[in-house]
Amino acid sequence: MPELLKVEHLKKYFKTPRGMLHAVDDVSFSVDTGTTLGVVGESGCGKSTLGRVVIKLLEPTAGTITFEGEDITKMKSSYELHSRMQMIFQDPYASLDPRMSVSEIIAEPLKIHKLCKSREELDERIRELMDTVGLAERFATSYPHELDGGRRQRIGIARALALKPKFIVCDEPVSALDVSIQAQILNLMQDLQERDGYTYMFITHDLSVVKHISNEILVMYLGQAVEKSGSDELFDRPLHPYTKALLAAIPEPVVKKDRHRELLKGEIVSPIAPKPGCRFAARCPYATEQCHSVNPELQEISPGHFVSCHRVKEIN
Ligand code: SF4
Protein backbone atom coordinates (compact mmCIF):
# COMPACT_ATOMS: atom_id res chain seq x y z
CA MET A 1 0.00 0.00 0.00
CA PRO A 2 1.43 3.45 -0.86
CA GLU A 3 2.15 5.80 2.00
CA LEU A 4 -0.55 8.48 2.36
CA LEU A 5 0.65 10.41 5.40
CA LYS A 6 4.08 10.86 6.95
CA VAL A 7 4.62 12.76 10.17
CA GLU A 8 8.19 13.51 11.27
CA HIS A 9 9.31 14.89 14.63
CA LEU A 10 6.00 16.69 15.13
CA LYS A 11 5.72 19.04 18.12
CA LYS A 12 2.86 21.12 19.41
CA TYR A 13 3.51 23.32 22.43
CA PHE A 14 1.05 25.70 24.09
CA LYS A 15 2.05 28.75 26.11
CA THR A 16 0.54 28.68 29.61
CA PRO A 17 1.09 30.98 32.62
CA ARG A 18 3.18 28.19 34.21
CA GLY A 19 5.38 27.54 31.14
CA MET A 20 5.27 25.67 27.84
CA LEU A 21 2.86 22.75 27.73
CA HIS A 22 4.37 19.98 25.59
CA ALA A 23 1.13 18.50 24.24
CA VAL A 24 2.85 16.66 21.36
CA ASP A 25 6.59 16.22 21.68
CA ASP A 26 8.60 14.79 18.80
CA VAL A 27 6.17 12.22 17.39
CA SER A 28 6.85 10.43 14.08
CA PHE A 29 4.74 7.88 12.20
CA SER A 30 3.30 7.10 8.77
CA VAL A 31 -0.03 5.74 7.56
CA ASP A 32 -0.51 3.74 4.34
CA THR A 33 -3.49 4.27 2.04
CA GLY A 34 -6.57 2.26 3.00
CA THR A 35 -5.26 1.32 6.47
CA THR A 36 -6.03 2.41 10.03
CA LEU A 37 -3.58 3.72 12.57
CA GLY A 38 -4.95 3.46 16.12
CA VAL A 39 -3.62 6.13 18.50
CA VAL A 40 -4.08 5.16 22.14
CA GLY A 41 -3.38 6.74 25.51
CA GLU A 42 -4.96 8.20 28.64
CA SER A 43 -6.80 11.51 28.45
CA GLY A 44 -4.31 14.36 28.38
CA CYS A 45 -1.62 12.34 26.56
CA GLY A 46 -1.84 14.61 23.49
CA LYS A 47 -3.56 12.18 21.10
CA SER A 48 -6.43 14.54 20.18
CA THR A 49 -4.01 17.45 19.74
CA LEU A 50 -1.92 15.20 17.47
CA GLY A 51 -5.01 14.50 15.31
CA ARG A 52 -5.86 18.18 15.07
CA VAL A 53 -2.30 19.17 14.14
CA VAL A 54 -2.07 16.45 11.48
CA ILE A 55 -5.15 17.78 9.64
CA LYS A 56 -4.08 21.39 10.21
CA LEU A 57 -6.84 22.45 12.58
CA LEU A 58 -3.87 23.50 14.74
CA GLU A 59 -0.50 24.74 13.50
CA PRO A 60 2.50 22.60 14.54
CA THR A 61 5.30 24.11 16.63
CA ALA A 62 7.90 22.03 14.74
CA GLY A 63 8.22 18.96 12.53
CA THR A 64 6.88 18.07 9.10
CA ILE A 65 3.61 16.63 7.77
CA THR A 66 3.69 15.12 4.28
CA PHE A 67 0.33 14.18 2.74
CA GLU A 68 0.02 12.50 -0.67
CA GLY A 69 3.70 13.31 -1.22
CA GLU A 70 3.19 17.04 -0.58
CA ASP A 71 4.66 18.91 2.39
CA ILE A 72 1.59 20.51 4.00
CA THR A 73 3.35 21.66 7.19
CA LYS A 74 3.30 25.33 6.26
CA MET A 75 0.09 25.19 4.23
CA LYS A 76 -2.67 27.27 5.77
CA SER A 77 -5.80 25.37 6.74
CA SER A 78 -7.89 25.58 3.58
CA TYR A 79 -11.07 24.35 1.92
CA GLU A 80 -8.92 22.40 -0.49
CA LEU A 81 -7.07 20.60 2.29
CA HIS A 82 -10.28 19.86 4.18
CA SER A 83 -11.80 18.20 1.16
CA ARG A 84 -8.94 15.69 1.38
CA MET A 85 -8.75 15.38 5.20
CA GLN A 86 -11.73 15.27 7.53
CA MET A 87 -12.52 14.65 11.17
CA ILE A 88 -15.18 12.70 13.06
CA PHE A 89 -15.65 14.01 16.60
CA GLN A 90 -16.27 12.28 19.92
CA ASP A 91 -19.50 13.95 20.87
CA PRO A 92 -21.74 14.00 17.83
CA TYR A 93 -24.33 16.08 19.68
CA ALA A 94 -21.87 18.89 20.45
CA SER A 95 -20.42 18.84 16.92
CA LEU A 96 -23.80 19.14 15.14
CA ASP A 97 -25.72 22.41 14.88
CA PRO A 98 -28.95 21.80 16.85
CA ARG A 99 -30.85 24.30 14.65
CA MET A 100 -30.18 22.36 11.44
CA SER A 101 -32.01 19.26 10.21
CA VAL A 102 -30.12 16.11 9.24
CA SER A 103 -30.30 16.93 5.53
CA GLU A 104 -29.15 20.53 6.12
CA ILE A 105 -26.17 19.31 8.19
CA ILE A 106 -25.07 16.88 5.48
CA ALA A 107 -25.71 19.45 2.74
CA GLU A 108 -23.58 22.17 4.35
CA PRO A 109 -20.10 21.00 3.21
CA LEU A 110 -21.49 20.14 -0.24
CA LYS A 111 -22.82 23.69 -0.57
CA ILE A 112 -19.67 25.36 0.78
CA HIS A 113 -17.52 23.44 -1.71
CA LYS A 114 -20.12 23.94 -4.50
CA LEU A 115 -20.07 20.22 -5.31
CA CYS A 116 -23.63 19.93 -6.65
CA LYS A 117 -24.87 21.81 -9.69
CA SER A 118 -28.60 21.65 -8.92
CA ARG A 119 -31.03 21.15 -6.03
CA GLU A 120 -31.84 17.69 -7.43
CA GLU A 121 -28.19 16.69 -7.47
CA LEU A 122 -27.78 17.94 -3.89
CA ASP A 123 -30.84 15.99 -2.70
CA GLU A 124 -29.59 12.88 -4.47
CA ARG A 125 -26.14 13.19 -2.83
CA ILE A 126 -27.72 13.67 0.63
CA ARG A 127 -29.87 10.55 0.08
CA GLU A 128 -26.80 8.61 -1.07
CA LEU A 129 -24.76 9.67 1.99
CA MET A 130 -27.60 8.82 4.39
CA ASP A 131 -27.90 5.43 2.76
CA THR A 132 -24.12 4.89 2.96
CA VAL A 133 -24.11 5.41 6.74
CA GLY A 134 -27.34 3.47 7.31
CA LEU A 135 -29.63 6.41 8.14
CA ALA A 136 -33.21 5.91 6.96
CA GLU A 137 -34.55 8.61 4.64
CA ARG A 138 -37.32 9.46 7.12
CA PHE A 139 -34.70 11.08 9.40
CA ALA A 140 -33.79 13.71 6.76
CA THR A 141 -36.06 16.30 8.38
CA SER A 142 -35.23 15.33 11.99
CA TYR A 143 -33.08 17.47 14.27
CA PRO A 144 -30.08 16.09 16.20
CA HIS A 145 -31.89 16.17 19.59
CA GLU A 146 -34.60 13.88 18.18
CA LEU A 147 -32.08 11.10 17.44
CA ASP A 148 -30.10 8.68 19.62
CA GLY A 149 -26.30 8.83 19.95
CA GLY A 150 -25.65 6.16 17.30
CA ARG A 151 -27.74 7.96 14.68
CA ARG A 152 -26.15 11.29 15.58
CA GLN A 153 -22.71 9.74 15.03
CA ARG A 154 -23.91 8.41 11.66
CA ILE A 155 -24.73 12.03 10.70
CA GLY A 156 -21.19 13.04 11.76
CA ILE A 157 -19.76 10.29 9.55
CA ALA A 158 -22.00 11.23 6.58
CA ARG A 159 -20.87 14.83 6.92
CA ALA A 160 -17.20 13.78 7.05
CA LEU A 161 -17.66 11.61 3.93
CA ALA A 162 -19.53 14.30 1.96
CA LEU A 163 -16.35 15.70 0.41
CA LYS A 164 -14.94 12.23 -0.38
CA PRO A 165 -11.81 12.73 1.75
CA LYS A 166 -8.79 10.43 1.52
CA PHE A 167 -7.92 10.62 5.22
CA ILE A 168 -10.21 10.81 8.27
CA VAL A 169 -9.16 11.51 11.83
CA CYS A 170 -11.67 9.80 14.12
CA ASP A 171 -11.37 11.34 17.60
CA GLU A 172 -12.94 8.95 20.14
CA PRO A 173 -15.88 8.40 17.74
CA VAL A 174 -17.53 5.70 19.86
CA SER A 175 -16.59 6.71 23.42
CA ALA A 176 -19.90 8.47 24.08
CA LEU A 177 -21.99 5.55 22.77
CA ASP A 178 -23.49 2.44 24.38
CA VAL A 179 -21.43 -0.72 23.81
CA SER A 180 -23.93 -2.28 21.34
CA ILE A 181 -24.02 0.96 19.32
CA GLN A 182 -20.20 1.19 19.45
CA ALA A 183 -19.98 -2.15 17.61
CA GLN A 184 -22.42 -0.94 14.92
CA ILE A 185 -20.42 2.25 14.28
CA LEU A 186 -17.09 0.37 14.22
CA ASN A 187 -18.54 -2.15 11.74
CA LEU A 188 -19.86 0.68 9.59
CA MET A 189 -16.45 2.37 9.53
CA GLN A 190 -14.75 -0.90 8.60
CA ASP A 191 -17.28 -1.60 5.85
CA LEU A 192 -16.75 1.89 4.42
CA GLN A 193 -12.99 1.37 4.46
CA GLU A 194 -13.28 -1.97 2.65
CA ARG A 195 -15.69 -0.50 0.09
CA ASP A 196 -14.15 2.91 -0.56
CA GLY A 197 -10.56 2.59 0.70
CA TYR A 198 -10.66 5.30 3.38
CA THR A 199 -7.57 5.79 5.54
CA TYR A 200 -8.23 6.38 9.24
CA MET A 201 -6.36 7.70 12.22
CA PHE A 202 -8.47 6.31 15.04
CA ILE A 203 -7.89 8.05 18.38
CA THR A 204 -9.13 6.43 21.59
CA HIS A 205 -8.31 5.91 25.27
CA ASP A 206 -9.60 2.32 25.01
CA LEU A 207 -7.17 -0.22 23.53
CA SER A 208 -9.88 -2.87 23.16
CA VAL A 209 -11.81 -0.59 20.77
CA VAL A 210 -8.92 -0.31 18.30
CA LYS A 211 -7.84 -3.94 18.35
CA HIS A 212 -9.89 -5.06 15.37
CA ILE A 213 -10.09 -1.84 13.40
CA SER A 214 -6.36 -0.95 13.40
CA ASN A 215 -3.55 -2.25 11.23
CA GLU A 216 -1.00 -0.44 13.36
CA ILE A 217 -1.20 1.03 16.85
CA LEU A 218 0.72 3.97 18.31
CA VAL A 219 0.69 4.21 22.11
CA MET A 220 1.19 7.73 23.51
CA TYR A 221 2.18 8.86 26.97
CA LEU A 222 2.44 12.53 27.92
CA GLY A 223 2.90 13.82 24.39
CA GLN A 224 5.33 11.14 23.23
CA ALA A 225 5.06 7.84 21.35
CA VAL A 226 6.17 5.02 23.67
CA GLU A 227 5.34 2.01 21.49
CA LYS A 228 4.31 1.41 17.88
CA SER A 229 3.69 -1.86 16.08
CA GLY A 230 1.18 -3.90 14.11
CA SER A 231 -2.07 -4.39 16.01
CA ASP A 232 -1.74 -8.17 16.52
CA GLU A 233 1.89 -7.85 17.56
CA LEU A 234 1.02 -5.19 20.14
CA PHE A 235 -1.66 -7.35 21.74
CA ASP A 236 0.44 -10.54 21.59
CA ARG A 237 3.76 -9.04 22.64
CA PRO A 238 3.44 -5.64 24.36
CA LEU A 239 6.92 -4.48 25.38
CA HIS A 240 6.57 -1.08 27.07
CA PRO A 241 5.48 -1.12 30.74
CA TYR A 242 2.79 1.47 29.99
CA THR A 243 1.29 -0.57 27.13
CA LYS A 244 1.26 -3.62 29.41
CA ALA A 245 -0.61 -1.63 32.07
CA LEU A 246 -3.15 -0.42 29.48
CA LEU A 247 -3.74 -4.00 28.33
CA ALA A 248 -4.06 -5.21 31.92
CA ALA A 249 -6.78 -2.62 32.50
CA ILE A 250 -9.04 -4.06 29.77
CA PRO A 251 -11.94 -5.74 31.58
CA GLU A 252 -12.43 -9.48 30.95
CA PRO A 253 -15.88 -11.10 30.95
CA VAL A 254 -14.59 -13.93 33.15
CA VAL A 255 -11.78 -13.04 35.56
CA LYS A 256 -9.19 -15.83 35.87
CA LYS A 257 -7.95 -16.46 39.42
CA ASP A 258 -4.28 -16.46 38.39
CA ARG A 259 -4.52 -13.32 36.27
CA HIS A 260 -1.65 -10.96 37.01
CA ARG A 261 -2.54 -7.32 36.59
CA GLU A 262 0.24 -4.76 36.49
CA LEU A 263 -1.81 -1.76 37.58
CA LEU A 264 -0.43 1.75 37.40
CA LYS A 265 0.58 3.53 40.58
CA GLY A 266 2.04 6.99 41.08
CA GLU A 267 1.18 10.39 39.71
CA ILE A 268 1.28 11.54 36.09
CA VAL A 269 4.02 14.18 35.85
CA SER A 270 3.13 17.59 34.45
CA PRO A 271 3.41 18.08 30.67
CA ILE A 272 4.36 21.73 31.40
CA ALA A 273 8.11 22.15 30.89
CA PRO A 274 8.72 18.42 31.53
CA LYS A 275 11.98 17.43 33.22
CA PRO A 276 14.53 15.35 31.33
CA GLY A 277 14.17 11.59 31.56
CA CYS A 278 11.46 9.08 30.73
CA ARG A 279 8.06 10.67 31.30
CA PHE A 280 6.72 7.37 32.59
CA ALA A 281 9.44 7.01 35.26
CA ALA A 282 7.28 8.26 38.16
CA ARG A 283 4.83 5.38 37.57
CA CYS A 284 7.16 2.70 36.25
CA PRO A 285 8.10 -0.23 38.52
CA TYR A 286 11.35 -0.72 36.55
CA ALA A 287 12.64 2.87 36.70
CA THR A 288 16.36 3.37 37.40
CA GLU A 289 18.47 6.49 37.82
CA GLN A 290 19.11 6.60 34.07
CA CYS A 291 15.33 6.62 33.47
CA HIS A 292 15.00 9.76 35.60
CA SER A 293 17.66 11.66 33.67
CA VAL A 294 17.74 10.45 30.04
CA ASN A 295 14.71 10.42 27.74
CA PRO A 296 14.64 7.05 25.89
CA GLU A 297 14.52 7.12 22.07
CA LEU A 298 11.91 5.16 20.11
CA GLN A 299 13.94 2.22 18.73
CA GLU A 300 13.04 -0.71 16.49
CA ILE A 301 13.22 -3.82 18.68
CA SER A 302 11.98 -6.25 16.02
CA PRO A 303 10.82 -5.57 12.44
CA GLY A 304 8.07 -2.93 12.63
CA HIS A 305 7.94 -2.93 16.45
CA PHE A 306 9.25 0.29 18.05
CA VAL A 307 9.59 0.94 21.79
CA SER A 308 11.02 3.81 23.84
CA CYS A 309 12.37 2.25 27.02
CA HIS A 310 15.95 1.96 28.31
CA ARG A 311 15.27 -1.44 29.86
CA VAL A 312 13.06 -3.00 27.19
CA LYS A 313 15.39 -5.99 26.66
CA GLU A 314 15.88 -6.71 30.38
CA ILE A 315 12.23 -6.59 31.40
CA ASN A 316 10.77 -8.62 28.55
FE1 SF4 B 1 10.28 2.43 32.84
FE2 SF4 B 1 12.75 3.32 32.50
FE3 SF4 B 1 11.54 2.05 30.56
FE4 SF4 B 1 10.76 4.50 31.25
S1 SF4 B 1 12.73 3.95 30.39
S2 SF4 B 1 9.46 2.78 30.81
S3 SF4 B 1 11.03 4.41 33.45
S4 SF4 B 1 12.12 1.20 32.52
mmCIF file of C-alpha atoms in Angstrom, residues 34-162:
data_model
loop_
_atom_site.group_PDB
_atom_site.id
_atom_site.type_symbol
_atom_site.label_atom_id
_atom_site.label_comp_id
_atom_site.label_asym_id
_atom_site.label_seq_id
_atom_site.Cartn_x
_atom_site.Cartn_y
_atom_site.Cartn_z
ATOM 1 C CA GLY A 34 -6.566 2.260 2.999
ATOM 2 C CA THR A 35 -5.264 1.316 6.466
ATOM 3 C CA THR A 36 -6.034 2.414 10.027
ATOM 4 C CA LEU A 37 -3.576 3.724 12.574
ATOM 5 C CA GLY A 38 -4.951 3.461 16.116
ATOM 6 C CA VAL A 39 -3.620 6.129 18.501
ATOM 7 C CA VAL A 40 -4.082 5.159 22.142
ATOM 8 C CA GLY A 41 -3.380 6.745 25.507
ATOM 9 C CA GLU A 42 -4.958 8.196 28.639
ATOM 10 C CA SER A 43 -6.800 11.506 28.447
ATOM 11 C CA GLY A 44 -4.308 14.364 28.378
ATOM 12 C CA CYS A 45 -1.622 12.342 26.559
ATOM 13 C CA GLY A 46 -1.844 14.605 23.494
ATOM 14 C CA LYS A 47 -3.563 12.184 21.105
ATOM 15 C CA SER A 48 -6.434 14.542 20.184
ATOM 16 C CA THR A 49 -4.010 17.451 19.737
ATOM 17 C CA LEU A 50 -1.922 15.201 17.474
ATOM 18 C CA GLY A 51 -5.009 14.498 15.315
ATOM 19 C CA ARG A 52 -5.863 18.184 15.066
ATOM 20 C CA VAL A 53 -2.300 19.170 14.137
ATOM 21 C CA VAL A 54 -2.075 16.449 11.477
ATOM 22 C CA ILE A 55 -5.151 17.780 9.645
ATOM 23 C CA LYS A 56 -4.077 21.389 10.212
ATOM 24 C CA LEU A 57 -6.839 22.451 12.584
ATOM 25 C CA LEU A 58 -3.870 23.501 14.738
ATOM 26 C CA GLU A 59 -0.503 24.735 13.496
ATOM 27 C CA PRO A 60 2.496 22.601 14.539
ATOM 28 C CA THR A 61 5.298 24.110 16.626
ATOM 29 C CA ALA A 62 7.901 22.030 14.740
ATOM 30 C CA GLY A 63 8.216 18.958 12.529
ATOM 31 C CA THR A 64 6.876 18.068 9.096
ATOM 32 C CA ILE A 65 3.611 16.631 7.769
ATOM 33 C CA THR A 66 3.688 15.117 4.285
ATOM 34 C CA PHE A 67 0.329 14.185 2.738
ATOM 35 C CA GLU A 68 0.024 12.504 -0.671
ATOM 36 C CA GLY A 69 3.700 13.309 -1.224
ATOM 37 C CA GLU A 70 3.190 17.038 -0.576
ATOM 38 C CA ASP A 71 4.664 18.910 2.394
ATOM 39 C CA ILE A 72 1.586 20.512 4.002
ATOM 40 C CA THR A 73 3.347 21.656 7.194
ATOM 41 C CA LYS A 74 3.300 25.334 6.265
ATOM 42 C CA MET A 75 0.091 25.185 4.232
ATOM 43 C CA LYS A 76 -2.669 27.265 5.772
ATOM 44 C CA SER A 77 -5.803 25.369 6.740
ATOM 45 C CA SER A 78 -7.894 25.579 3.577
ATOM 46 C CA TYR A 79 -11.075 24.355 1.922
ATOM 47 C CA GLU A 80 -8.923 22.401 -0.487
ATOM 48 C CA LEU A 81 -7.068 20.596 2.294
ATOM 49 C CA HIS A 82 -10.279 19.858 4.182
ATOM 50 C CA SER A 83 -11.803 18.205 1.158
ATOM 51 C CA ARG A 84 -8.943 15.688 1.382
ATOM 52 C CA MET A 85 -8.747 15.384 5.197
ATOM 53 C CA GLN A 86 -11.729 15.265 7.525
ATOM 54 C CA MET A 87 -12.522 14.652 11.174
ATOM 55 C CA ILE A 88 -15.181 12.697 13.062
ATOM 56 C CA PHE A 89 -15.654 14.014 16.596
ATOM 57 C CA GLN A 90 -16.267 12.277 19.919
ATOM 58 C CA ASP A 91 -19.503 13.947 20.875
ATOM 59 C CA PRO A 92 -21.738 14.003 17.833
ATOM 60 C CA TYR A 93 -24.326 16.082 19.680
ATOM 61 C CA ALA A 94 -21.869 18.891 20.448
ATOM 62 C CA SER A 95 -20.421 18.842 16.918
ATOM 63 C CA LEU A 96 -23.803 19.138 15.137
ATOM 64 C CA ASP A 97 -25.717 22.412 14.877
ATOM 65 C CA PRO A 98 -28.950 21.796 16.846
ATOM 66 C CA ARG A 99 -30.847 24.300 14.647
ATOM 67 C CA MET A 100 -30.183 22.361 11.442
ATOM 68 C CA SER A 101 -32.014 19.265 10.214
ATOM 69 C CA VAL A 102 -30.119 16.114 9.245
ATOM 70 C CA SER A 103 -30.302 16.933 5.527
ATOM 71 C CA GLU A 104 -29.152 20.526 6.124
ATOM 72 C CA ILE A 105 -26.175 19.314 8.194
ATOM 73 C CA ILE A 106 -25.073 16.882 5.484
ATOM 74 C CA ALA A 107 -25.712 19.450 2.738
ATOM 75 C CA GLU A 108 -23.584 22.171 4.349
ATOM 76 C CA PRO A 109 -20.102 20.998 3.215
ATOM 77 C CA LEU A 110 -21.486 20.142 -0.244
ATOM 78 C CA LYS A 111 -22.822 23.691 -0.573
ATOM 79 C CA ILE A 112 -19.667 25.364 0.784
ATOM 80 C CA HIS A 113 -17.525 23.440 -1.706
ATOM 81 C CA LYS A 114 -20.119 23.935 -4.502
ATOM 82 C CA LEU A 115 -20.070 20.224 -5.315
ATOM 83 C CA CYS A 116 -23.626 19.926 -6.653
ATOM 84 C CA LYS A 117 -24.874 21.812 -9.692
ATOM 85 C CA SER A 118 -28.600 21.650 -8.917
ATOM 86 C CA ARG A 119 -31.025 21.152 -6.025
ATOM 87 C CA GLU A 120 -31.842 17.695 -7.433
ATOM 88 C CA GLU A 121 -28.187 16.687 -7.469
ATOM 89 C CA LEU A 122 -27.777 17.942 -3.892
ATOM 90 C CA ASP A 123 -30.836 15.991 -2.696
ATOM 91 C CA GLU A 124 -29.592 12.882 -4.469
ATOM 92 C CA ARG A 125 -26.136 13.188 -2.834
ATOM 93 C CA ILE A 126 -27.720 13.670 0.632
ATOM 94 C CA ARG A 127 -29.867 10.553 0.077
ATOM 95 C CA GLU A 128 -26.804 8.614 -1.070
ATOM 96 C CA LEU A 129 -24.759 9.673 1.991
ATOM 97 C CA MET A 130 -27.604 8.824 4.394
ATOM 98 C CA ASP A 131 -27.898 5.427 2.758
ATOM 99 C CA THR A 132 -24.121 4.887 2.962
ATOM 100 C CA VAL A 133 -24.107 5.412 6.744
ATOM 101 C CA GLY A 134 -27.342 3.474 7.314
ATOM 102 C CA LEU A 135 -29.627 6.408 8.135
ATOM 103 C CA ALA A 136 -33.207 5.905 6.958
ATOM 104 C CA GLU A 137 -34.555 8.613 4.639
ATOM 105 C CA ARG A 138 -37.320 9.456 7.121
ATOM 106 C CA PHE A 139 -34.700 11.081 9.398
ATOM 107 C CA ALA A 140 -33.794 13.713 6.760
ATOM 108 C CA THR A 141 -36.059 16.302 8.379
ATOM 109 C CA SER A 142 -35.227 15.326 11.992
ATOM 110 C CA TYR A 143 -33.080 17.467 14.271
ATOM 111 C CA PRO A 144 -30.078 16.086 16.204
ATOM 112 C CA HIS A 145 -31.894 16.171 19.588
ATOM 113 C CA GLU A 146 -34.603 13.878 18.179
ATOM 114 C CA LEU A 147 -32.080 11.104 17.443
ATOM 115 C CA ASP A 148 -30.100 8.678 19.622
ATOM 116 C CA GLY A 149 -26.300 8.833 19.951
ATOM 117 C CA GLY A 150 -25.650 6.164 17.303
ATOM 118 C CA ARG A 151 -27.743 7.958 14.676
ATOM 119 C CA ARG A 152 -26.149 11.291 15.583
ATOM 120 C CA GLN A 153 -22.706 9.743 15.028
ATOM 121 C CA ARG A 154 -23.910 8.410 11.658
ATOM 122 C CA ILE A 155 -24.726 12.028 10.696
ATOM 123 C CA GLY A 156 -21.193 13.038 11.761
ATOM 124 C CA ILE A 157 -19.765 10.288 9.553
ATOM 125 C CA ALA A 158 -21.998 11.225 6.582
ATOM 126 C CA ARG A 159 -20.868 14.830 6.919
ATOM 127 C CA ALA A 160 -17.204 13.782 7.047
ATOM 128 C CA LEU A 161 -17.658 11.613 3.934
ATOM 129 C CA ALA A 162 -19.527 14.301 1.960
#
